[in-house]
GROMACS .gro file of C-alpha atoms in nm:
model
  264
    1MET     CA    1  -1.257   1.927   0.276
    2ASN     CA    2  -1.045   2.017   0.008
    3LEU     CA    3  -0.857   1.781  -0.223
    4PHE     CA    4  -0.444   1.781  -0.355
    5ALA     CA    5  -0.375   1.454  -0.586
    6SER     CA    6  -0.043   1.392  -0.738
    7ASP     CA    7   0.237   1.177  -0.927
    8LEU     CA    8   0.490   1.135  -0.701
    9ASP     CA    9   0.829   1.047  -0.971
   10ARG     CA   10   0.981   1.335  -1.100
   11THR     CA   11   0.706   1.572  -0.949
   12LEU     CA   12   0.758   1.527  -0.585
   13ILE     CA   13   0.969   1.341  -0.555
   14TYR     CA   14   1.338   1.235  -0.745
   15SER     CA   15   1.602   1.000  -0.773
   16LYS     CA   16   1.943   1.141  -0.828
   17ARG     CA   17   1.914   1.010  -1.234
   18ALA     CA   18   1.665   1.244  -1.263
   19LEU     CA   19   1.798   1.483  -1.016
   20HIS     CA   20   2.098   1.504  -1.284
   21GLU     CA   21   1.888   1.478  -1.597
   22MET     CA   22   1.712   1.794  -1.488
   23GLU     CA   23   1.996   1.966  -1.422
   24THR     CA   24   1.943   1.989  -1.040
   25PRO     CA   25   2.184   1.753  -0.876
   26TRP     CA   26   2.127   1.654  -0.511
   27ASN     CA   27   2.263   1.840  -0.307
   28GLU     CA   28   2.268   1.876   0.169
   29SER     CA   29   1.827   2.046   0.092
   30MET     CA   30   1.719   1.717   0.028
   31ILE     CA   31   1.620   1.417   0.220
   32GLY     CA   32   1.552   1.140   0.158
   33VAL     CA   33   1.216   1.008   0.117
   34GLU     CA   34   1.231   0.598   0.014
   35VAL     CA   35   1.413   0.330   0.056
   36LYS     CA   36   1.498  -0.008  -0.168
   37ASN     CA   37   1.735  -0.289  -0.099
   38GLY     CA   38   1.823  -0.023   0.265
   39GLU     CA   39   1.965   0.209   0.081
   40PRO     CA   40   1.774   0.544  -0.066
   41VAL     CA   41   1.648   0.592  -0.406
   42SER     CA   42   1.421   0.823  -0.357
   43TYR     CA   43   1.415   1.255  -0.209
   44MET     CA   44   1.238   1.536  -0.192
   45THR     CA   45   1.360   1.926  -0.120
   46LYS     CA   46   1.330   1.925   0.375
   47ASP     CA   47   1.124   2.216   0.292
   48SER     CA   48   0.856   1.975   0.064
   49TYR     CA   49   0.866   1.771   0.308
   50ASP     CA   50   0.763   2.028   0.593
   51LEU     CA   51   0.516   2.120   0.376
   52LEU     CA   52   0.324   1.867   0.286
   53LYS     CA   53   0.366   1.724   0.601
   54GLU     CA   54   0.181   1.990   0.713
   55ILE     CA   55  -0.076   1.971   0.387
   56ALA     CA   56  -0.125   1.572   0.474
   57THR     CA   57  -0.251   1.668   0.832
   58LYS     CA   58  -0.524   1.926   0.764
   59HIS     CA   59  -0.625   1.767   0.415
   60PHE     CA   60  -0.685   1.478   0.194
   61PHE     CA   61  -0.399   1.460   0.085
   62VAL     CA   62  -0.383   1.163  -0.266
   63PRO     CA   63  -0.097   1.068  -0.411
   64VAL     CA   64  -0.133   0.884  -0.755
   65THR     CA   65   0.134   0.693  -0.976
   66THR     CA   66   0.209   0.464  -1.207
   67ARG     CA   67   0.377   0.247  -0.956
   68THR     CA   68   0.205  -0.123  -0.843
   69TYR     CA   69   0.053  -0.069  -0.455
   70GLU     CA   70   0.394  -0.295  -0.334
   71GLN     CA   71   0.621  -0.044  -0.527
   72TYR     CA   72   0.382   0.246  -0.406
   73LYS     CA   73   0.490   0.070  -0.032
   74ARG     CA   74   0.861   0.192  -0.079
   75ILE     CA   75   0.828   0.554   0.000
   76PHE     CA   76   0.764   0.517   0.325
   77ILE     CA   77   0.728   0.902   0.456
   78PHE     CA   78   0.408   0.823   0.283
   79ASN     CA   79   0.312   0.518   0.559
   80GLU     CA   80   0.501   0.585   0.880
   81GLU     CA   81   0.547   0.940   0.795
   82MET     CA   82   0.198   1.142   0.705
   83PRO     CA   83  -0.163   1.080   0.717
   84MET     CA   84  -0.279   0.860   0.386
   85THR     CA   85  -0.610   0.818   0.374
   86TYR     CA   86  -0.620   0.702   0.010
   87CYS     CA   87  -0.310   0.579  -0.277
   88VAL     CA   88  -0.407   0.512  -0.649
   89THR     CA   89  -0.153   0.330  -0.781
   90SER     CA   90  -0.122   0.134  -1.116
   91ASN     CA   91  -0.275   0.439  -1.248
   92GLY     CA   92  -0.559   0.443  -1.158
   93ALA     CA   93  -0.601   0.025  -1.162
   94LYS     CA   94  -0.607   0.061  -0.792
   95ILE     CA   95  -0.759   0.249  -0.503
   96HIS     CA   96  -0.649   0.167  -0.081
   97TYR     CA   97  -0.891   0.363   0.192
   98LYS     CA   98  -0.679   0.402   0.538
   99GLY     CA   99  -0.465   0.058   0.332
  100GLU     CA  100  -0.805  -0.155   0.268
  101LEU     CA  101  -0.887  -0.178  -0.115
  102VAL     CA  102  -1.166  -0.056  -0.290
  103LYS     CA  103  -1.311  -0.263  -0.435
  104GLU     CA  104  -1.650  -0.164  -0.600
  105TRP     CA  105  -1.323   0.041  -0.825
  106ALA     CA  106  -1.203  -0.307  -0.890
  107GLN     CA  107  -1.458  -0.414  -1.041
  108THR     CA  108  -1.542  -0.182  -1.253
  109ILE     CA  109  -1.110  -0.135  -1.416
  110HIS     CA  110  -1.229  -0.568  -1.426
  111THR     CA  111  -1.588  -0.497  -1.608
  112ARG     CA  112  -1.346  -0.131  -1.800
  113LEU     CA  113  -1.104  -0.392  -1.984
  114LYS     CA  114  -1.305  -0.725  -2.061
  115GLU     CA  115  -1.524  -0.456  -2.274
  116ASP     CA  116  -1.267  -0.147  -2.442
  117CYS     CA  117  -0.954  -0.279  -2.532
  118MET     CA  118  -0.743  -0.520  -2.663
  119GLU     CA  119  -0.588  -0.818  -2.416
  120LYS     CA  120  -0.240  -0.717  -2.338
  121GLY     CA  121  -0.020  -1.042  -2.468
  122GLU     CA  122  -0.238  -0.944  -2.842
  123LEU     CA  123  -0.109  -0.611  -2.837
  124LEU     CA  124   0.292  -0.730  -2.719
  125GLN     CA  125   0.211  -1.009  -3.081
  126LYS     CA  126   0.138  -0.636  -3.264
  127LEU     CA  127   0.470  -0.425  -3.157
  128GLN     CA  128   0.742  -0.748  -3.174
  129ILE     CA  129   0.803  -0.616  -3.524
  130TYR     CA  130   0.970  -0.240  -3.434
  131SER     CA  131   1.204  -0.463  -3.172
  132LEU     CA  132   1.225  -0.192  -2.860
  133HIS     CA  133   1.573  -0.185  -2.671
  134GLY     CA  134   1.563  -0.264  -2.351
  135GLU     CA  135   1.360  -0.462  -2.056
  136LEU     CA  136   0.989  -0.560  -2.059
  137LYS     CA  137   0.825  -0.510  -1.770
  138ILE     CA  138   0.462  -0.650  -1.640
  139ALA     CA  139   0.228  -0.453  -1.354
  140ASP     CA  140  -0.017  -0.605  -1.140
  141ASN     CA  141  -0.076  -0.817  -1.524
  142LEU     CA  142  -0.237  -0.496  -1.599
  143PHE     CA  143   0.000  -0.270  -1.853
  144PHE     CA  144   0.354  -0.323  -1.928
  145TYR     CA  145   0.640  -0.075  -2.051
  146TYR     CA  146   0.938  -0.068  -2.168
  147VAL     CA  147   1.303   0.037  -1.999
  148LEU     CA  148   1.424   0.178  -2.306
  149LYS     CA  149   1.830   0.125  -2.365
  150THR     CA  150   1.839   0.368  -2.630
  151ASN     CA  151   1.640   0.664  -2.727
  152ILE     CA  152   1.245   0.629  -2.912
  153ASP     CA  153   1.323   0.730  -3.276
  154GLU     CA  154   1.002   0.991  -3.348
  155ASP     CA  155   0.862   0.869  -3.597
  156ILE     CA  156   0.846   0.551  -3.434
  157LYS     CA  157   0.759   0.666  -3.143
  158ARG     CA  158   0.405   0.776  -3.362
  159GLU     CA  159   0.343   0.482  -3.537
  160LEU     CA  160   0.378   0.296  -3.183
  161ILE     CA  161   0.108   0.598  -3.097
  162GLN     CA  162  -0.174   0.492  -3.377
  163VAL     CA  163  -0.103   0.146  -3.363
  164ALA     CA  164  -0.171   0.187  -2.892
  165ILE     CA  165  -0.493   0.392  -3.022
  166GLU     CA  166  -0.639   0.173  -3.219
  167ASN     CA  167  -0.652  -0.101  -3.039
  168GLY     CA  168  -0.798   0.100  -2.661
  169TRP     CA  169  -0.442   0.166  -2.564
  170ASN     CA  170  -0.231   0.454  -2.490
  171ILE     CA  171   0.091   0.523  -2.427
  172SER     CA  172   0.360   0.749  -2.246
  173LEU     CA  173   0.733   0.781  -2.191
  174GLN     CA  174   0.858   0.916  -1.892
  175GLY     CA  175   1.248   0.975  -1.891
  176ARG     CA  176   1.347   0.598  -2.040
  177LYS     CA  177   1.041   0.423  -1.979
  178LEU     CA  178   0.830   0.398  -2.229
  179TYR     CA  179   0.467   0.264  -2.075
  180PHE     CA  180   0.163   0.103  -2.254
  181MET     CA  181  -0.166   0.229  -2.073
  182PRO     CA  182  -0.494   0.001  -2.083
  183LYS     CA  183  -0.710   0.364  -2.217
  184PRO     CA  184  -0.967   0.178  -1.887
  185ILE     CA  185  -0.700   0.251  -1.615
  186CYS     CA  186  -0.691   0.648  -1.622
  187LYS     CA  187  -0.531   0.793  -1.259
  188GLY     CA  188  -0.846   1.114  -1.398
  189GLU     CA  189  -1.102   0.816  -1.366
  190ALA     CA  190  -0.969   0.752  -1.045
  191ILE     CA  191  -0.961   1.056  -0.883
  192LYS     CA  192  -1.328   1.218  -1.038
  193TYR     CA  193  -1.445   0.870  -0.790
  194ILE     CA  194  -1.215   0.983  -0.501
  195ILE     CA  195  -1.413   1.412  -0.547
  196GLU     CA  196  -1.778   1.203  -0.584
  197ARG     CA  197  -1.719   0.955  -0.331
  198GLU     CA  198  -1.560   1.206  -0.044
  199GLY     CA  199  -1.753   1.492  -0.223
  200VAL     CA  200  -1.469   1.739  -0.231
  201GLU     CA  201  -1.505   2.114  -0.262
  202LYS     CA  202  -1.187   2.191  -0.328
  203SER     CA  203  -0.920   1.994  -0.537
  204ILE     CA  204  -0.559   2.053  -0.681
  205GLY     CA  205  -0.318   1.787  -0.845
  206ALA     CA  206  -0.039   1.776  -0.980
  207GLY     CA  207   0.191   1.587  -1.249
  208ASP     CA  208   0.452   1.575  -1.474
  209SER     CA  209   0.353   1.317  -1.789
  210LEU     CA  210   0.069   1.276  -1.994
  211LEU     CA  211  -0.049   0.982  -1.844
  212ASP     CA  212  -0.165   1.268  -1.500
  213LEU     CA  213  -0.338   1.466  -1.768
  214PRO     CA  214  -0.725   1.304  -1.692
  215PHE     CA  215  -0.655   1.393  -1.357
  216LEU     CA  216  -0.528   1.698  -1.422
  217ASN     CA  217  -0.828   1.783  -1.600
  218ASN     CA  218  -1.071   1.659  -1.366
  219CYS     CA  219  -0.880   1.868  -1.092
  220LYS     CA  220  -1.045   2.338  -1.027
  221ILE     CA  221  -0.651   2.384  -1.043
  222GLY     CA  222  -0.331   2.236  -1.172
  223TYR     CA  223   0.034   2.215  -1.136
  224ILE     CA  224   0.262   2.111  -1.439
  225PRO     CA  225   0.625   2.079  -1.310
  226ARG     CA  226   0.842   2.265  -1.592
  227HIS     CA  227   1.022   1.936  -1.694
  228GLY     CA  228   0.761   1.664  -1.771
  229GLU     CA  229   0.612   1.482  -2.101
  230LEU     CA  230   0.279   1.791  -2.052
  231THR     CA  231   0.592   2.068  -2.142
  232LEU     CA  232   0.526   1.921  -2.465
  233GLU     CA  233   0.182   1.987  -2.525
  234LYS     CA  234   0.021   2.333  -2.605
  235ILE     CA  235  -0.194   2.415  -2.241
  236LYS     CA  236  -0.541   2.443  -2.293
  237ASN     CA  237  -0.708   2.487  -2.005
  238PRO     CA  238  -0.585   2.793  -1.830
  239THR     CA  239  -0.675   2.639  -1.483
  240GLN     CA  240  -0.315   2.453  -1.521
  241HIS     CA  241   0.020   2.647  -1.514
  242LEU     CA  242   0.392   2.575  -1.571
  243THR     CA  243   0.660   2.566  -1.253
  244ILE     CA  244   0.949   2.815  -1.274
  245GLN     CA  245   1.129   2.597  -1.106
  246LYS     CA  246   1.331   2.199  -1.244
  247GLY     CA  247   1.323   1.879  -1.052
  248ALA     CA  248   1.321   1.904  -0.712
  249PHE     CA  249   1.288   2.222  -0.662
  250ALA     CA  250   0.972   2.239  -0.893
  251GLY     CA  251   0.836   1.997  -0.663
  252GLU     CA  252   0.916   2.195  -0.399
  253GLU     CA  253   0.767   2.469  -0.549
  254ILE     CA  254   0.418   2.366  -0.611
  255VAL     CA  255   0.411   2.226  -0.257
  256ARG     CA  256   0.416   2.503  -0.154
  257ASN     CA  257   0.134   2.683  -0.415
  258VAL     CA  258  -0.095   2.380  -0.236
  259HIS     CA  259  -0.017   2.524   0.046
  260LYS     CA  260  -0.064   2.851  -0.026
  261GLN     CA  261  -0.402   2.750  -0.112
  262PHE     CA  262  -0.519   2.576   0.212
  263ILE     CA  263  -0.388   2.628   0.456
  264CYS     CA  264  -0.327   3.063   0.438
   0.00000   0.00000   0.00000
């Protein structure tokens, strides 16, 4: 069995804000895939949707996201229109199999959090001296992020990285969102668990941020959109490839490549 594991926001699906930032504004080739308060809020191109649906019908397609499970369920195409055996949410802290939480994995994460990193409340206290301008949000009582109102200074970012690392955490800046993530909560470990559990033969991954890199490294082939946080890093793994396109068309390019490898 083959597996395609992909980040969602700014990799496969895009808000109008994200499309605008990437200078690839919404157009009629894009369809709504997520609804919030009765309105579409995220999009894919129609070709991307059609190809992904075919992949998901014949192979394991695993959405991998920093979203909580409740936020993930707003993406109705994965709950109503495409067959999902697995999904990875909360950055790898939770794995659902056919809609049910994998308790073995949840217990593994719980144990690692106790042993390997500072409690989030203590880290938040350490961060108070930086006066981060933005709204603080706590996700699943596991990790947190700031929705920034202003750009963060590079010197401050380097200091924050150091503070995080010293206390068993990682950070990632995705658009306006600055994530603080405990090291045990890792998309890469979650995907590794699924690959081993299912005896996957060929695995392809796609993601745009530093939080995605661990699971890209656990896949035999990786695709990186030419607009994300990872484009600022030197890609050392020869099996990982940058897209030519940006925005939703990068997402379509990724799905086309996966479709060629799996279907053709």
